[in-house]
XYZ file of C-alpha atoms in Angstrom:
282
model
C -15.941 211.943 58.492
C -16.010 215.763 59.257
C -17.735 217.897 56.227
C -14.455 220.143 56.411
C -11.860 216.811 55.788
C -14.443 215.819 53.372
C -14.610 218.634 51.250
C -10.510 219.177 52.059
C -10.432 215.552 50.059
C -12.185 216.460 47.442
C -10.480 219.539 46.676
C -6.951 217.498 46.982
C -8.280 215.115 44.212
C -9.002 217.781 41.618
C -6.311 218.126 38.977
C -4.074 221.196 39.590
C -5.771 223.002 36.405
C -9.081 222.388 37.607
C -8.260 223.753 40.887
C -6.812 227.313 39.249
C -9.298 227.189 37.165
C -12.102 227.447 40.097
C -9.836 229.961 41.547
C -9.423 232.160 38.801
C -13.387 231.876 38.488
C -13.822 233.002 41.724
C -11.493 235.638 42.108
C -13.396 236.980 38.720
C -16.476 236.683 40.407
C -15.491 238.482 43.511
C -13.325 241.330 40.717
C -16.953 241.740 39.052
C -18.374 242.517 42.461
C -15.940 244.925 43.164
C -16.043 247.040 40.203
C -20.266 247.457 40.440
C -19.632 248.545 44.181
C -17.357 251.140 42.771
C -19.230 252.090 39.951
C -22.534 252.497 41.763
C -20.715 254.578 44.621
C -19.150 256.650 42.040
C -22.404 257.527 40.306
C -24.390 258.201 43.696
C -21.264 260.412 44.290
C -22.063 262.524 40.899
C -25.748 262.703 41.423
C -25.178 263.845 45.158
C -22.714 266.723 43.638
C -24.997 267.584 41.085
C -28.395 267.642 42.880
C -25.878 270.346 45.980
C -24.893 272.085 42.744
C -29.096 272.680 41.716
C -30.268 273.232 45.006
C -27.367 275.948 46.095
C -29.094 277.960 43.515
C -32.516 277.583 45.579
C -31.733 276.559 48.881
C -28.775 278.245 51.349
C -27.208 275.503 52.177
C -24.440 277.517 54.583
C -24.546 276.886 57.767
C -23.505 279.824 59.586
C -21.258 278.948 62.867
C -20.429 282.194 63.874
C -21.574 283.519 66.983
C -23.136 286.763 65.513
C -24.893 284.736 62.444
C -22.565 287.300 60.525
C -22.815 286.021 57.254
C -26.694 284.836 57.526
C -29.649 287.307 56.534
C -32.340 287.899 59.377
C -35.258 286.116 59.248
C -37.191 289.212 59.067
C -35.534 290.254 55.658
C -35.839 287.005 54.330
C -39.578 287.289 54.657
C -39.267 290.694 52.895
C -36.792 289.252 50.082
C -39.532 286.257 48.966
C -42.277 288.498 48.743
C -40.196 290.699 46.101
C -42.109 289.658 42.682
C -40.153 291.749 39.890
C -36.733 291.496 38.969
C -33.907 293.612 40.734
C -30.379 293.793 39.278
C -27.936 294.579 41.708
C -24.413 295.773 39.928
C -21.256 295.897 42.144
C -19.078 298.596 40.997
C -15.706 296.306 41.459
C -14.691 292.834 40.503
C -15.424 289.768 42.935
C -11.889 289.583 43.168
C -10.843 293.013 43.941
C -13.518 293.383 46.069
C -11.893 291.205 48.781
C -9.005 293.128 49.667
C -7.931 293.819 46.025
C -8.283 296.806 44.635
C -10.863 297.876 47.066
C -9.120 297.913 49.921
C -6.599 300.066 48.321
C -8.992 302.997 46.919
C -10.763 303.004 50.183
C -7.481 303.873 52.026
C -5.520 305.970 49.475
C -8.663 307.822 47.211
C -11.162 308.311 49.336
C -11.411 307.566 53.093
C -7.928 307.138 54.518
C -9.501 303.706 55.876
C -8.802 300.031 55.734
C -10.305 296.354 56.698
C -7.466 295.467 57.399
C -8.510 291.670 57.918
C -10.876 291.785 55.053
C -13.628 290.216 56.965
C -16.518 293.061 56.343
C -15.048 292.354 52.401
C -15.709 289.101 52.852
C -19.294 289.419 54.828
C -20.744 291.302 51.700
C -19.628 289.132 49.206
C -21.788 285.894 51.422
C -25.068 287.948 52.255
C -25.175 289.116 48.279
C -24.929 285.301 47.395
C -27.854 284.867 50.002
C -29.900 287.567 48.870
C -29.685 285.637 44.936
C -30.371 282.539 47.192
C -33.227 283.871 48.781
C -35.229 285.124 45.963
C -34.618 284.181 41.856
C -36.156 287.775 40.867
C -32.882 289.532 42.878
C -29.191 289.456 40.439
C -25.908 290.357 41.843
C -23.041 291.535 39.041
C -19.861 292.332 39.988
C -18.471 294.795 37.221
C -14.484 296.329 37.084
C -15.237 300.176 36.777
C -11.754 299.929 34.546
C -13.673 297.697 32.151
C -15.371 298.945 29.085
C -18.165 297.221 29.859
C -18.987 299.058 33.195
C -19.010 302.247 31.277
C -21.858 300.846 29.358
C -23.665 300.089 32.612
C -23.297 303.505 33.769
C -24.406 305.967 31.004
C -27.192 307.338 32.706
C -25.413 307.419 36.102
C -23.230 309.747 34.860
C -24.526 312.250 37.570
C -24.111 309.938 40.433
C -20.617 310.178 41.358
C -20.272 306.137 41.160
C -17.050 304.995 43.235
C -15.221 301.179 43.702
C -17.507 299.295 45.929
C -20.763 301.490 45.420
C -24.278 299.209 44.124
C -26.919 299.932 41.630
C -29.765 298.502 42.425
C -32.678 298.666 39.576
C -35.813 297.176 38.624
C -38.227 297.811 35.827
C -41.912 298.717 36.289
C -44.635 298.740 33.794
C -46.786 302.374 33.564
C -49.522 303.208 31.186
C -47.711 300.322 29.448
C -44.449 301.832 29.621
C -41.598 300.439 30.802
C -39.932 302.716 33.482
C -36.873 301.933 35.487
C -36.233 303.177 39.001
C -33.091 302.909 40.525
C -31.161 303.738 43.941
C -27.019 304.032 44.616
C -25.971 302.140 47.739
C -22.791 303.706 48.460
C -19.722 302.617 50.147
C -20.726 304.629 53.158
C -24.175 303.211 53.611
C -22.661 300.047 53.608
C -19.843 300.301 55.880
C -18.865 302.233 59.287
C -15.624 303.697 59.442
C -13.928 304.752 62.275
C -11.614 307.414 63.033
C -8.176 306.170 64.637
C -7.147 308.134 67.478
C -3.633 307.779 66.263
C -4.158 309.332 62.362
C -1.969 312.058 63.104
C 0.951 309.628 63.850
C -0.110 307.746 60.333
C -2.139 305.586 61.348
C -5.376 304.371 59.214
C -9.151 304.439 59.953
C -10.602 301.243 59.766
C -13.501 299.842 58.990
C -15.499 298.625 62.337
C -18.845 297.535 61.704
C -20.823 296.517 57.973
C -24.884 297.717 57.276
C -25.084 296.074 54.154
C -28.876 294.231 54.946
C -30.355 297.852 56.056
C -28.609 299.473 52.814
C -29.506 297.056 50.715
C -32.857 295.800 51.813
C -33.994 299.654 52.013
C -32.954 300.051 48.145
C -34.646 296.955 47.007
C -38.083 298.097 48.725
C -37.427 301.114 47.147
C -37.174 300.543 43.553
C -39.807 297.992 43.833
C -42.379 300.240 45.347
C -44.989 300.817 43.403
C -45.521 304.251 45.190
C -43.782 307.300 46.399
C -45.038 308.456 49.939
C -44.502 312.282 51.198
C -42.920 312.910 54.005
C -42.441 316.639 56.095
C -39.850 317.031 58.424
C -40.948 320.065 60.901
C -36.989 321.143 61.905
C -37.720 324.418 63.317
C -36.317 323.475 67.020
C -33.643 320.325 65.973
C -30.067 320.949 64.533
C -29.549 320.393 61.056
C -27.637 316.873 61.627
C -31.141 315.738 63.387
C -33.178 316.359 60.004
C -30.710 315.543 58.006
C -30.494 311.929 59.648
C -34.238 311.891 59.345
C -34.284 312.876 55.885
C -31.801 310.047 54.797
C -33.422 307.560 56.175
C -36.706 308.150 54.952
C -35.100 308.091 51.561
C -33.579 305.053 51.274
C -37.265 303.816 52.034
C -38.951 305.637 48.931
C -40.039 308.939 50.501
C -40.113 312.318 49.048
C -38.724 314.390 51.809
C -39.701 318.475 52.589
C -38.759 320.770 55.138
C -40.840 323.642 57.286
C -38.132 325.298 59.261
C -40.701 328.515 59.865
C -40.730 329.601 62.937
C -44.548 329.895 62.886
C -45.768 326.736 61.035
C -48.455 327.673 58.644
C -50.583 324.845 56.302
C -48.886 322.032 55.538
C -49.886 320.340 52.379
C -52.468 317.408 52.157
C -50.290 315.361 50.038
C -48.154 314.613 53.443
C -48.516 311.170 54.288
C -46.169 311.792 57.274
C -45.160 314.318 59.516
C -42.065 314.490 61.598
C -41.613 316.835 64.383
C -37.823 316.631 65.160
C -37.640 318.260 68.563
């Protein structure tokens, strides 16, 4: 006799109840099965989400697709950004939700620079590479801050001077001197962060728009600077340039924590020995 009619015999000699009954077991068996599948997939599932949710603190875990790497800090600033060792607090002088084409958008084209971004996609650049620069170093902060808040006129009681504006950055960090503490600070303005350019249709209405978006060189150059734990001298000889020429010069050199002087004599005479640079714009 075949094992398969010989079992099939058995099984037909069983009583009925004995038969559900070895059923019912199995099916159990198999339910039981089922449910510590489920349960360990569902807990692998949690500890997955939770360990992203620690390491997107420490780790970028964005991968950028975009041609241009827009949204992904160079690998030379990186470098810069984890050698910072003191912390910087970054303040954003608009909420993350007005900063995207919110209220923004609106005070950029109607207050201030007749200009738009129009697709908010410069808006939206900034917001990613200040979540990488948190990313790429714990010491570095980013606050966003609604200048119509009372809190942000807390922030800015000793900016009062400044001439803060929607979208501008303060970027501080604290240094300790002859055991004081002493802050140093730098504004990154709307306009270091952003190229605007004119239409060639604004007489007929038409808006400038915003074209291209410096926020790494703006914001890079601020962080070195309030972290420095010295102020170079710089001179700028200007006697043969245009004003525009030292003027670029001059900016520059300031975002990167240089006092700047001029000698615009037409004979030069000494120039001092605290220089630690010399430009001759020609």
């Amino acid at each position: 006799m075949k094992i398969k009619e010989f079992f099939k015999n058995i099984f037909s000699k069983m009583p009925k109840s004995q038969d559900k009954k070895l059923r019912n077991k199995n099916a159990l068996k198999h339910g039981s099965y089922a449910i510590a599948i489920t349960a360990i997939v569902v807990a692998v599932a949690v500890a997955v989400n939770v360990l992203l949710a620690i390491l997107s603190t420490r780790v970028n875990l964005e991968i950028d697709l975009s041609a241009s790497k827009a949204s992904t800090l160079s690998a030379e600033n990186v470098e810069f950004l984890k050698g910072v060792d003191r912390d910087v607090k970054v303040t954003v002088c608009a909420s993350k939700d007005d900063y995207i084409g919110g209220y923004l958008d609106y005070y950029v084209a109607q207050a201030k620079f007749g200009a738009t971004d129009a697709t908010g996609q410069y808006y939206s650049q900034t917001i990613k590479l200040l979540e990488k620069y948190e990313v790429a170093n714990n010491h570095i902060k980013v606050t966003f801050i609604d200048p119509q808040t009372p809190e942000f006129s807390e922030v800015i009681k000793e900016y009062q001077k400044s001439n803060l504006n929607y979208g501008d950055m303060i970027v501080e960090a604290t240094h300790t001197v002859e055991g004081k503490d002493v802050k140093r600070s730098s504004i990154v303005t709307f306009e270091d962060v952003y190229r605007i350019t004119e239409s060639e249709y604004a007489s007929y209405g038409d808006t400038n728009k915003v074209t291209g978006n410096f926020l790494e060189t703006a914001l890079t150059s601020a962080i070195f600077k309030v972290t420095s734990t010295e102020t170079k001298n710089a001179v700028i000889i200007g006697t043969h340039c245009s004003l525009t020429t030292t003027e670029y010069f001059a900016s520059i050199l300031g975002l990167n924590n240089f006092n700047v002087s001029y000698v615009n004599d037409v004979v030069i005479g000494n120039i001092s020995d605290d220089a630690d640079l010399i430009i001759i714009a020609a």
